[in-house]
């Protein structure tokens, strides 16, 4: 059986200009990045800004497990299936980060015969967006330390600097460092930190900005430090916002590629959902909605993270209204939630399925709380039995939603026909009554507790002394009415990755809270989540290389 990368390398792609022409773009409305990738021009984005939106379909999933769920694979396959059904459709995805590509998770191009291509370029440097974001972030860090070196006119307290450097790579050794060592001219000695690029506020800002001018305004609001008197210092105070904007002027334009079946796909922005807000850019989604009748998009990790932030942060800020939702699950993942080891998941086990399916049930309840029309789809594996599928079908029906079976990994768009038909049925017959789960006017603690109790199922929330003080300070500065971006493990509904299924009676522990003023939300970190991941004992990078013919191998 061919690997994902072999399937992608054997694909017959259309030139990106052909994809653009099929969408109705003229030659000047797409800037090519090689033969098979492009960026929409500012002229095209301006031309379509008054066009009405198509239908927005959100794909999300249960909590991820080592067994795999295939959310991106289903997203791409659904787009291809809708195209086969004669619909004008686009897919909107996030860009992959180099960190997980070389770490343990892998890339984010889908899988099997449900992929976006060119897969190698997408998973590696792509069009350079992440490099631009990293550069803009680190320019601000350099300007900050230069200000300290050049006399510190603003009176910045070096012990109250909150801006961190970044790198798009898993590197635990950079989490806590000391800079400025050496001679006097080498800078002010202080403790510093690195986070992964996808967790930065610059990434969040780029993904939430409406245009280049909104981007610049948001960048100017970034809080970087506090003075000795406790006054906030912003990026605007350091006078580098213009330069940061210039670095991002191309990165803010959405990218166009294609699926294996030549369905147009916009891939743009890539904040993680466990440590950031987990959605592709607002510009990407709106460009797709103005360019097609149906748009299929995804939100990162499980619905407790990606979907919650998509619905409570992105849709609220951008004025988007999802028309339908697809919740992805697998038999294997549900049995894993029922306590079965990974090496035994191919065996039929209805008892484990009955025990673990509560994870799916909680996500169904949560999405229904947002007022969204919902269909559950089972990303099918060859080991799934009819009895197991029928058990899940009845479970979903008892909760007011239909189960469909997807075989897009093996069959591409053809394998998503049943899912596409049910999605179209929902769009035609069930009205979306989408609404956020909380009012932003609530105090920060009440917003955190609403998410923790309503979405995660927690009994209560506890705050560290540092978190309590930060919440008081943030509220005093006037940021108390911003939405909340929760950072927690993706592997559990709780903040403990070992608690599988549907844990109850647990406490969510908030250890750190800070404001991303430019992005427009307050970040609350629960548990031991890391904003700079580390590599595993056997990183995926060990398997990646170039073969005798000069082709990349081992990427998937």
mmCIF file of C-alpha atoms in Angstrom, residues 41-380:
data_model
loop_
_atom_site.group_PDB
_atom_site.id
_atom_site.type_symbol
_atom_site.label_atom_id
_atom_site.label_comp_id
_atom_site.label_asym_id
_atom_site.label_seq_id
_atom_site.Cartn_x
_atom_site.Cartn_y
_atom_site.Cartn_z
ATOM 1 C CA UNK A 41 -3.782 39.374 -4.971
ATOM 2 C CA UNK A 42 -5.003 42.381 -3.023
ATOM 3 C CA UNK A 43 -6.980 43.350 -6.136
ATOM 4 C CA UNK A 44 -8.956 40.099 -6.070
ATOM 5 C CA UNK A 45 -9.613 40.347 -2.340
ATOM 6 C CA UNK A 46 -10.913 43.886 -2.804
ATOM 7 C CA UNK A 47 -13.022 42.902 -5.835
ATOM 8 C CA UNK A 48 -14.974 40.261 -3.911
ATOM 9 C CA UNK A 49 -15.366 42.088 -0.585
ATOM 10 C CA UNK A 50 -19.048 42.900 -1.216
ATOM 11 C CA UNK A 51 -20.032 39.450 -2.465
ATOM 12 C CA UNK A 52 -22.461 37.438 -0.290
ATOM 13 C CA UNK A 53 -21.183 34.500 1.726
ATOM 14 C CA UNK A 54 -21.764 30.875 0.784
ATOM 15 C CA UNK A 55 -22.608 28.172 3.330
ATOM 16 C CA UNK A 56 -20.032 27.532 6.077
ATOM 17 C CA UNK A 57 -19.465 23.943 7.244
ATOM 18 C CA UNK A 58 -17.262 23.345 10.293
ATOM 19 C CA UNK A 59 -15.488 20.004 10.730
ATOM 20 C CA UNK A 60 -14.366 19.119 14.251
ATOM 21 C CA UNK A 61 -13.660 15.920 16.184
ATOM 22 C CA UNK A 62 -13.586 14.019 19.453
ATOM 23 C CA UNK A 63 -10.460 14.307 21.615
ATOM 24 C CA UNK A 64 -7.426 13.070 19.658
ATOM 25 C CA UNK A 65 -5.857 9.726 20.559
ATOM 26 C CA UNK A 66 -2.847 7.738 19.332
ATOM 27 C CA UNK A 67 -5.374 5.711 17.304
ATOM 28 C CA UNK A 68 -5.981 8.673 14.986
ATOM 29 C CA UNK A 69 -9.209 10.452 14.031
ATOM 30 C CA UNK A 70 -8.566 11.956 10.574
ATOM 31 C CA UNK A 71 -10.300 15.307 10.931
ATOM 32 C CA UNK A 72 -8.319 17.021 8.171
ATOM 33 C CA UNK A 73 -8.701 13.955 5.957
ATOM 34 C CA UNK A 74 -12.483 14.111 6.378
ATOM 35 C CA UNK A 75 -12.518 17.878 5.772
ATOM 36 C CA UNK A 76 -10.734 17.451 2.444
ATOM 37 C CA UNK A 77 -12.783 14.395 1.487
ATOM 38 C CA UNK A 78 -16.040 16.208 2.211
ATOM 39 C CA UNK A 79 -14.951 19.069 -0.020
ATOM 40 C CA UNK A 80 -14.158 16.633 -2.830
ATOM 41 C CA UNK A 81 -17.477 14.833 -2.291
ATOM 42 C CA UNK A 82 -19.437 18.096 -2.527
ATOM 43 C CA UNK A 83 -17.582 18.913 -5.732
ATOM 44 C CA UNK A 84 -18.541 15.492 -7.133
ATOM 45 C CA UNK A 85 -22.139 16.359 -6.241
ATOM 46 C CA UNK A 86 -21.882 19.347 -8.588
ATOM 47 C CA UNK A 87 -21.423 22.035 -5.946
ATOM 48 C CA UNK A 88 -19.114 25.035 -6.180
ATOM 49 C CA UNK A 89 -16.987 24.346 -3.127
ATOM 50 C CA UNK A 90 -13.759 25.451 -1.466
ATOM 51 C CA UNK A 91 -11.828 24.075 1.475
ATOM 52 C CA UNK A 92 -10.198 26.316 4.102
ATOM 53 C CA UNK A 93 -7.419 24.815 6.242
ATOM 54 C CA UNK A 94 -4.578 25.820 8.551
ATOM 55 C CA UNK A 95 -0.938 25.693 7.526
ATOM 56 C CA UNK A 96 1.193 22.973 9.167
ATOM 57 C CA UNK A 97 3.939 23.824 11.645
ATOM 58 C CA UNK A 98 7.465 22.437 11.299
ATOM 59 C CA UNK A 99 7.434 21.511 14.996
ATOM 60 C CA UNK A 100 5.009 18.577 14.788
ATOM 61 C CA UNK A 101 6.215 17.660 11.276
ATOM 62 C CA UNK A 102 9.609 16.778 12.747
ATOM 63 C CA UNK A 103 8.235 15.774 16.147
ATOM 64 C CA UNK A 104 5.476 13.244 16.725
ATOM 65 C CA UNK A 105 2.177 14.482 15.272
ATOM 66 C CA UNK A 106 3.185 14.780 11.623
ATOM 67 C CA UNK A 107 1.934 17.271 9.068
ATOM 68 C CA UNK A 108 -1.507 18.530 8.223
ATOM 69 C CA UNK A 109 -2.233 17.767 4.579
ATOM 70 C CA UNK A 110 -4.831 15.039 5.105
ATOM 71 C CA UNK A 111 -4.096 11.430 4.244
ATOM 72 C CA UNK A 112 -4.536 8.612 1.760
ATOM 73 C CA UNK A 113 -6.573 9.727 -1.242
ATOM 74 C CA UNK A 114 -7.949 12.723 0.644
ATOM 75 C CA UNK A 115 -5.047 15.181 0.627
ATOM 76 C CA UNK A 116 -4.120 18.677 -0.406
ATOM 77 C CA UNK A 117 -1.072 19.017 -2.629
ATOM 78 C CA UNK A 118 1.792 19.758 -3.091
ATOM 79 C CA UNK A 119 2.090 17.952 0.219
ATOM 80 C CA UNK A 120 5.844 18.301 0.722
ATOM 81 C CA UNK A 121 5.958 22.045 0.123
ATOM 82 C CA UNK A 122 2.888 22.619 2.282
ATOM 83 C CA UNK A 123 4.358 20.720 5.234
ATOM 84 C CA UNK A 124 7.764 22.383 4.986
ATOM 85 C CA UNK A 125 8.346 26.037 4.003
ATOM 86 C CA UNK A 126 5.211 26.567 1.845
ATOM 87 C CA UNK A 127 4.956 30.255 0.838
ATOM 88 C CA UNK A 128 7.020 31.537 3.764
ATOM 89 C CA UNK A 129 4.147 32.781 5.931
ATOM 90 C CA UNK A 130 5.478 31.225 9.138
ATOM 91 C CA UNK A 131 8.954 32.603 8.497
ATOM 92 C CA UNK A 132 7.469 36.089 8.138
ATOM 93 C CA UNK A 133 5.517 35.681 11.375
ATOM 94 C CA UNK A 134 8.620 34.459 13.193
ATOM 95 C CA UNK A 135 10.616 37.399 11.850
ATOM 96 C CA UNK A 136 8.005 39.965 12.872
ATOM 97 C CA UNK A 137 7.767 38.500 16.364
ATOM 98 C CA UNK A 138 11.533 38.483 16.817
ATOM 99 C CA UNK A 139 11.937 41.983 15.384
ATOM 100 C CA UNK A 140 9.760 43.233 18.231
ATOM 101 C CA UNK A 141 11.874 41.244 20.709
ATOM 102 C CA UNK A 142 15.072 42.722 19.249
ATOM 103 C CA UNK A 143 13.646 46.252 19.395
ATOM 104 C CA UNK A 144 12.700 45.716 23.031
ATOM 105 C CA UNK A 145 16.176 44.588 24.064
ATOM 106 C CA UNK A 146 17.788 47.325 22.004
ATOM 107 C CA UNK A 147 15.653 49.849 23.869
ATOM 108 C CA UNK A 148 16.996 48.513 27.159
ATOM 109 C CA UNK A 149 20.566 48.695 25.847
ATOM 110 C CA UNK A 150 20.193 52.239 24.502
ATOM 111 C CA UNK A 151 19.225 53.809 27.814
ATOM 112 C CA UNK A 152 15.710 52.490 28.496
ATOM 113 C CA UNK A 153 13.918 55.790 27.948
ATOM 114 C CA UNK A 154 10.529 54.206 28.686
ATOM 115 C CA UNK A 155 11.649 52.883 32.076
ATOM 116 C CA UNK A 156 10.886 49.235 31.260
ATOM 117 C CA UNK A 157 11.325 46.867 34.184
ATOM 118 C CA UNK A 158 13.461 43.957 32.819
ATOM 119 C CA UNK A 159 11.773 41.647 35.306
ATOM 120 C CA UNK A 160 8.328 42.498 33.898
ATOM 121 C CA UNK A 161 8.947 41.807 30.219
ATOM 122 C CA UNK A 162 6.222 39.522 28.879
ATOM 123 C CA UNK A 163 7.121 39.380 25.182
ATOM 124 C CA UNK A 164 8.880 36.160 24.139
ATOM 125 C CA UNK A 165 10.986 35.185 21.179
ATOM 126 C CA UNK A 166 9.766 32.375 18.929
ATOM 127 C CA UNK A 167 10.845 29.555 16.651
ATOM 128 C CA UNK A 168 8.725 27.244 14.465
ATOM 129 C CA UNK A 169 10.338 24.134 15.903
ATOM 130 C CA UNK A 170 9.968 21.942 18.968
ATOM 131 C CA UNK A 171 12.966 22.872 21.150
ATOM 132 C CA UNK A 172 12.523 22.489 24.903
ATOM 133 C CA UNK A 173 16.017 23.839 25.621
ATOM 134 C CA UNK A 174 14.841 27.313 24.616
ATOM 135 C CA UNK A 175 11.889 27.499 27.010
ATOM 136 C CA UNK A 176 13.926 29.355 29.643
ATOM 137 C CA UNK A 177 17.183 31.070 28.730
ATOM 138 C CA UNK A 178 19.457 33.930 29.783
ATOM 139 C CA UNK A 179 20.373 36.578 27.193
ATOM 140 C CA UNK A 180 22.770 39.519 27.123
ATOM 141 C CA UNK A 181 25.740 37.532 28.412
ATOM 142 C CA UNK A 182 29.228 38.657 27.473
ATOM 143 C CA UNK A 183 30.457 42.222 27.162
ATOM 144 C CA UNK A 184 28.592 45.418 28.043
ATOM 145 C CA UNK A 185 27.822 46.022 24.353
ATOM 146 C CA UNK A 186 26.152 42.604 24.085
ATOM 147 C CA UNK A 187 22.955 43.735 25.779
ATOM 148 C CA UNK A 188 21.235 43.776 29.154
ATOM 149 C CA UNK A 189 21.448 40.465 30.975
ATOM 150 C CA UNK A 190 18.007 39.091 31.695
ATOM 151 C CA UNK A 191 15.924 35.922 31.677
ATOM 152 C CA UNK A 192 14.087 35.297 28.402
ATOM 153 C CA UNK A 193 11.888 32.610 26.866
ATOM 154 C CA UNK A 194 10.980 31.073 23.506
ATOM 155 C CA UNK A 195 7.579 29.846 22.386
ATOM 156 C CA UNK A 196 6.685 28.022 19.179
ATOM 157 C CA UNK A 197 5.637 30.343 16.337
ATOM 158 C CA UNK A 198 2.104 28.946 16.175
ATOM 159 C CA UNK A 199 1.543 30.003 19.802
ATOM 160 C CA UNK A 200 2.553 33.636 19.256
ATOM 161 C CA UNK A 201 0.264 36.610 19.381
ATOM 162 C CA UNK A 202 1.544 37.662 15.945
ATOM 163 C CA UNK A 203 0.151 34.407 14.525
ATOM 164 C CA UNK A 204 -3.175 35.027 16.263
ATOM 165 C CA UNK A 205 -3.279 38.610 15.018
ATOM 166 C CA UNK A 206 -2.580 37.635 11.425
ATOM 167 C CA UNK A 207 -5.333 35.015 11.602
ATOM 168 C CA UNK A 208 -7.917 37.413 13.057
ATOM 169 C CA UNK A 209 -7.092 40.579 11.080
ATOM 170 C CA UNK A 210 -9.565 41.691 8.408
ATOM 171 C CA UNK A 211 -6.921 43.431 6.261
ATOM 172 C CA UNK A 212 -3.441 44.919 6.362
ATOM 173 C CA UNK A 213 -4.629 48.052 8.186
ATOM 174 C CA UNK A 214 -6.471 46.046 10.840
ATOM 175 C CA UNK A 215 -3.306 43.951 11.149
ATOM 176 C CA UNK A 216 -1.212 47.067 11.767
ATOM 177 C CA UNK A 217 -3.659 48.429 14.339
ATOM 178 C CA UNK A 218 -3.686 45.113 16.192
ATOM 179 C CA UNK A 219 0.119 44.882 16.166
ATOM 180 C CA UNK A 220 0.329 48.344 17.737
ATOM 181 C CA UNK A 221 -1.719 47.126 20.725
ATOM 182 C CA UNK A 222 0.580 44.250 21.663
ATOM 183 C CA UNK A 223 1.654 44.447 25.317
ATOM 184 C CA UNK A 224 5.360 43.709 25.610
ATOM 185 C CA UNK A 225 6.305 44.781 29.146
ATOM 186 C CA UNK A 226 5.542 46.993 32.132
ATOM 187 C CA UNK A 227 7.503 49.945 33.461
ATOM 188 C CA UNK A 228 8.908 50.245 36.955
ATOM 189 C CA UNK A 229 5.733 52.209 37.774
ATOM 190 C CA UNK A 230 3.546 49.372 36.472
ATOM 191 C CA UNK A 231 2.438 51.103 33.282
ATOM 192 C CA UNK A 232 1.995 48.899 30.172
ATOM 193 C CA UNK A 233 4.419 49.214 27.247
ATOM 194 C CA UNK A 234 3.152 48.373 23.758
ATOM 195 C CA UNK A 235 4.700 47.586 20.402
ATOM 196 C CA UNK A 236 3.663 51.080 19.307
ATOM 197 C CA UNK A 237 5.790 52.540 22.104
ATOM 198 C CA UNK A 238 8.819 50.746 20.644
ATOM 199 C CA UNK A 239 8.114 52.233 17.184
ATOM 200 C CA UNK A 240 8.516 49.032 15.177
ATOM 201 C CA UNK A 241 4.902 48.359 14.153
ATOM 202 C CA UNK A 242 5.396 49.677 10.640
ATOM 203 C CA UNK A 243 8.369 47.390 10.076
ATOM 204 C CA UNK A 244 6.476 44.401 11.483
ATOM 205 C CA UNK A 245 3.582 45.140 9.142
ATOM 206 C CA UNK A 246 5.898 45.287 6.155
ATOM 207 C CA UNK A 247 7.298 41.880 7.071
ATOM 208 C CA UNK A 248 3.731 40.518 7.087
ATOM 209 C CA UNK A 249 2.315 42.282 4.030
ATOM 210 C CA UNK A 250 2.549 39.159 1.859
ATOM 211 C CA UNK A 251 1.912 36.675 4.663
ATOM 212 C CA UNK A 252 -1.548 38.150 5.284
ATOM 213 C CA UNK A 253 -2.677 37.232 1.759
ATOM 214 C CA UNK A 254 -4.326 33.756 1.684
ATOM 215 C CA UNK A 255 -2.673 30.866 -0.182
ATOM 216 C CA UNK A 256 -4.330 28.736 -2.850
ATOM 217 C CA UNK A 257 -3.520 25.083 -3.567
ATOM 218 C CA UNK A 258 -5.652 22.045 -4.561
ATOM 219 C CA UNK A 259 -6.788 18.609 -3.437
ATOM 220 C CA UNK A 260 -5.892 15.401 -5.236
ATOM 221 C CA UNK A 261 -9.239 15.839 -7.058
ATOM 222 C CA UNK A 262 -8.458 19.470 -7.952
ATOM 223 C CA UNK A 263 -10.880 21.070 -5.503
ATOM 224 C CA UNK A 264 -9.513 24.547 -4.646
ATOM 225 C CA UNK A 265 -8.160 24.791 -1.112
ATOM 226 C CA UNK A 266 -7.157 27.928 0.789
ATOM 227 C CA UNK A 267 -4.497 27.107 3.381
ATOM 228 C CA UNK A 268 -3.572 30.085 5.548
ATOM 229 C CA UNK A 269 -2.448 30.676 9.116
ATOM 230 C CA UNK A 270 -1.875 27.993 11.689
ATOM 231 C CA UNK A 271 -2.349 28.661 15.403
ATOM 232 C CA UNK A 272 -2.391 25.477 17.496
ATOM 233 C CA UNK A 273 -5.686 24.799 19.258
ATOM 234 C CA UNK A 274 -4.176 23.511 22.498
ATOM 235 C CA UNK A 275 -2.055 26.648 23.101
ATOM 236 C CA UNK A 276 -3.702 29.181 20.751
ATOM 237 C CA UNK A 277 -7.070 29.673 19.046
ATOM 238 C CA UNK A 278 -6.724 26.875 16.493
ATOM 239 C CA UNK A 279 -8.359 28.274 13.336
ATOM 240 C CA UNK A 280 -7.214 29.316 9.884
ATOM 241 C CA UNK A 281 -7.326 33.017 9.108
ATOM 242 C CA UNK A 282 -10.461 35.119 8.950
ATOM 243 C CA UNK A 283 -9.266 36.356 5.553
ATOM 244 C CA UNK A 284 -8.989 32.782 4.275
ATOM 245 C CA UNK A 285 -12.457 31.821 5.453
ATOM 246 C CA UNK A 286 -14.088 34.980 4.114
ATOM 247 C CA UNK A 287 -12.236 34.708 0.782
ATOM 248 C CA UNK A 288 -13.535 31.161 0.426
ATOM 249 C CA UNK A 289 -17.077 32.158 1.450
ATOM 250 C CA UNK A 290 -17.103 34.917 -1.192
ATOM 251 C CA UNK A 291 -15.616 32.656 -3.877
ATOM 252 C CA UNK A 292 -17.764 29.516 -3.481
ATOM 253 C CA UNK A 293 -21.269 28.403 -2.551
ATOM 254 C CA UNK A 294 -20.026 25.901 0.034
ATOM 255 C CA UNK A 295 -16.956 26.184 2.272
ATOM 256 C CA UNK A 296 -15.623 23.320 4.372
ATOM 257 C CA UNK A 297 -13.273 24.363 7.164
ATOM 258 C CA UNK A 298 -11.825 22.759 10.273
ATOM 259 C CA UNK A 299 -10.833 23.740 13.780
ATOM 260 C CA UNK A 300 -7.872 22.169 15.546
ATOM 261 C CA UNK A 301 -7.909 19.120 17.827
ATOM 262 C CA UNK A 302 -11.151 18.138 19.585
ATOM 263 C CA UNK A 303 -14.340 20.169 19.718
ATOM 264 C CA UNK A 304 -13.583 21.160 23.325
ATOM 265 C CA UNK A 305 -10.653 23.219 22.033
ATOM 266 C CA UNK A 306 -10.751 24.081 18.320
ATOM 267 C CA UNK A 307 -14.507 24.230 17.849
ATOM 268 C CA UNK A 308 -15.087 26.151 21.083
ATOM 269 C CA UNK A 309 -12.540 28.789 20.044
ATOM 270 C CA UNK A 310 -13.811 28.858 16.464
ATOM 271 C CA UNK A 311 -17.310 29.547 17.779
ATOM 272 C CA UNK A 312 -16.537 31.756 20.770
ATOM 273 C CA UNK A 313 -13.607 33.751 19.357
ATOM 274 C CA UNK A 314 -13.272 33.628 15.574
ATOM 275 C CA UNK A 315 -16.951 33.625 14.583
ATOM 276 C CA UNK A 316 -17.813 36.253 17.186
ATOM 277 C CA UNK A 317 -15.015 38.601 16.063
ATOM 278 C CA UNK A 318 -15.475 38.066 12.321
ATOM 279 C CA UNK A 319 -19.265 38.009 12.210
ATOM 280 C CA UNK A 320 -19.372 34.460 10.847
ATOM 281 C CA UNK A 321 -22.281 32.058 11.279
ATOM 282 C CA UNK A 322 -21.628 28.346 10.710
ATOM 283 C CA UNK A 323 -24.472 26.621 8.861
ATOM 284 C CA UNK A 324 -23.624 23.006 9.757
ATOM 285 C CA UNK A 325 -21.088 21.013 11.764
ATOM 286 C CA UNK A 326 -19.455 17.639 11.180
ATOM 287 C CA UNK A 327 -18.125 15.760 14.221
ATOM 288 C CA UNK A 328 -15.462 13.183 13.313
ATOM 289 C CA UNK A 329 -14.859 10.009 15.330
ATOM 290 C CA UNK A 330 -13.353 6.573 14.817
ATOM 291 C CA UNK A 331 -14.248 3.210 16.304
ATOM 292 C CA UNK A 332 -10.617 2.780 17.311
ATOM 293 C CA UNK A 333 -10.444 6.102 19.150
ATOM 294 C CA UNK A 334 -13.655 5.410 21.039
ATOM 295 C CA UNK A 335 -12.350 2.001 22.140
ATOM 296 C CA UNK A 336 -9.109 3.686 23.226
ATOM 297 C CA UNK A 337 -11.221 6.036 25.358
ATOM 298 C CA UNK A 338 -12.755 2.871 26.784
ATOM 299 C CA UNK A 339 -9.366 1.752 28.095
ATOM 300 C CA UNK A 340 -8.149 -0.577 25.333
ATOM 301 C CA UNK A 341 -4.403 -0.477 24.509
ATOM 302 C CA UNK A 342 -3.402 0.736 21.066
ATOM 303 C CA UNK A 343 -2.212 -2.711 19.932
ATOM 304 C CA UNK A 344 -5.648 -4.260 20.610
ATOM 305 C CA UNK A 345 -7.844 -1.699 18.879
ATOM 306 C CA UNK A 346 -8.316 -3.783 15.710
ATOM 307 C CA UNK A 347 -10.289 -6.417 17.621
ATOM 308 C CA UNK A 348 -14.057 -6.067 17.983
ATOM 309 C CA UNK A 349 -14.866 -4.952 21.509
ATOM 310 C CA UNK A 350 -18.381 -3.644 22.111
ATOM 311 C CA UNK A 351 -17.801 -3.433 25.865
ATOM 312 C CA UNK A 352 -14.892 -1.008 25.418
ATOM 313 C CA UNK A 353 -16.850 0.906 22.793
ATOM 314 C CA UNK A 354 -19.772 1.298 25.188
ATOM 315 C CA UNK A 355 -17.396 2.555 27.870
ATOM 316 C CA UNK A 356 -15.518 5.022 25.653
ATOM 317 C CA UNK A 357 -18.342 6.415 23.526
ATOM 318 C CA UNK A 358 -19.176 8.883 26.286
ATOM 319 C CA UNK A 359 -16.405 11.093 24.865
ATOM 320 C CA UNK A 360 -18.372 11.369 21.623
ATOM 321 C CA UNK A 361 -21.540 12.013 23.607
ATOM 322 C CA UNK A 362 -20.037 14.986 25.428
ATOM 323 C CA UNK A 363 -18.901 16.597 22.171
ATOM 324 C CA UNK A 364 -22.358 16.098 20.660
ATOM 325 C CA UNK A 365 -23.907 17.847 23.668
ATOM 326 C CA UNK A 366 -21.409 20.698 23.462
ATOM 327 C CA UNK A 367 -21.994 21.433 19.785
ATOM 328 C CA UNK A 368 -25.742 21.314 20.310
ATOM 329 C CA UNK A 369 -25.317 23.942 23.063
ATOM 330 C CA UNK A 370 -24.033 26.322 20.362
ATOM 331 C CA UNK A 371 -27.235 25.779 18.352
ATOM 332 C CA UNK A 372 -25.539 24.067 15.417
ATOM 333 C CA UNK A 373 -27.033 21.503 13.006
ATOM 334 C CA UNK A 374 -24.834 18.439 13.472
ATOM 335 C CA UNK A 375 -23.897 15.188 11.757
ATOM 336 C CA UNK A 376 -21.447 12.645 13.176
ATOM 337 C CA UNK A 377 -19.182 10.871 10.712
ATOM 338 C CA UNK A 378 -17.167 7.742 11.342
ATOM 339 C CA UNK A 379 -13.790 7.771 9.632
ATOM 340 C CA UNK A 380 -13.797 4.086 8.787
#
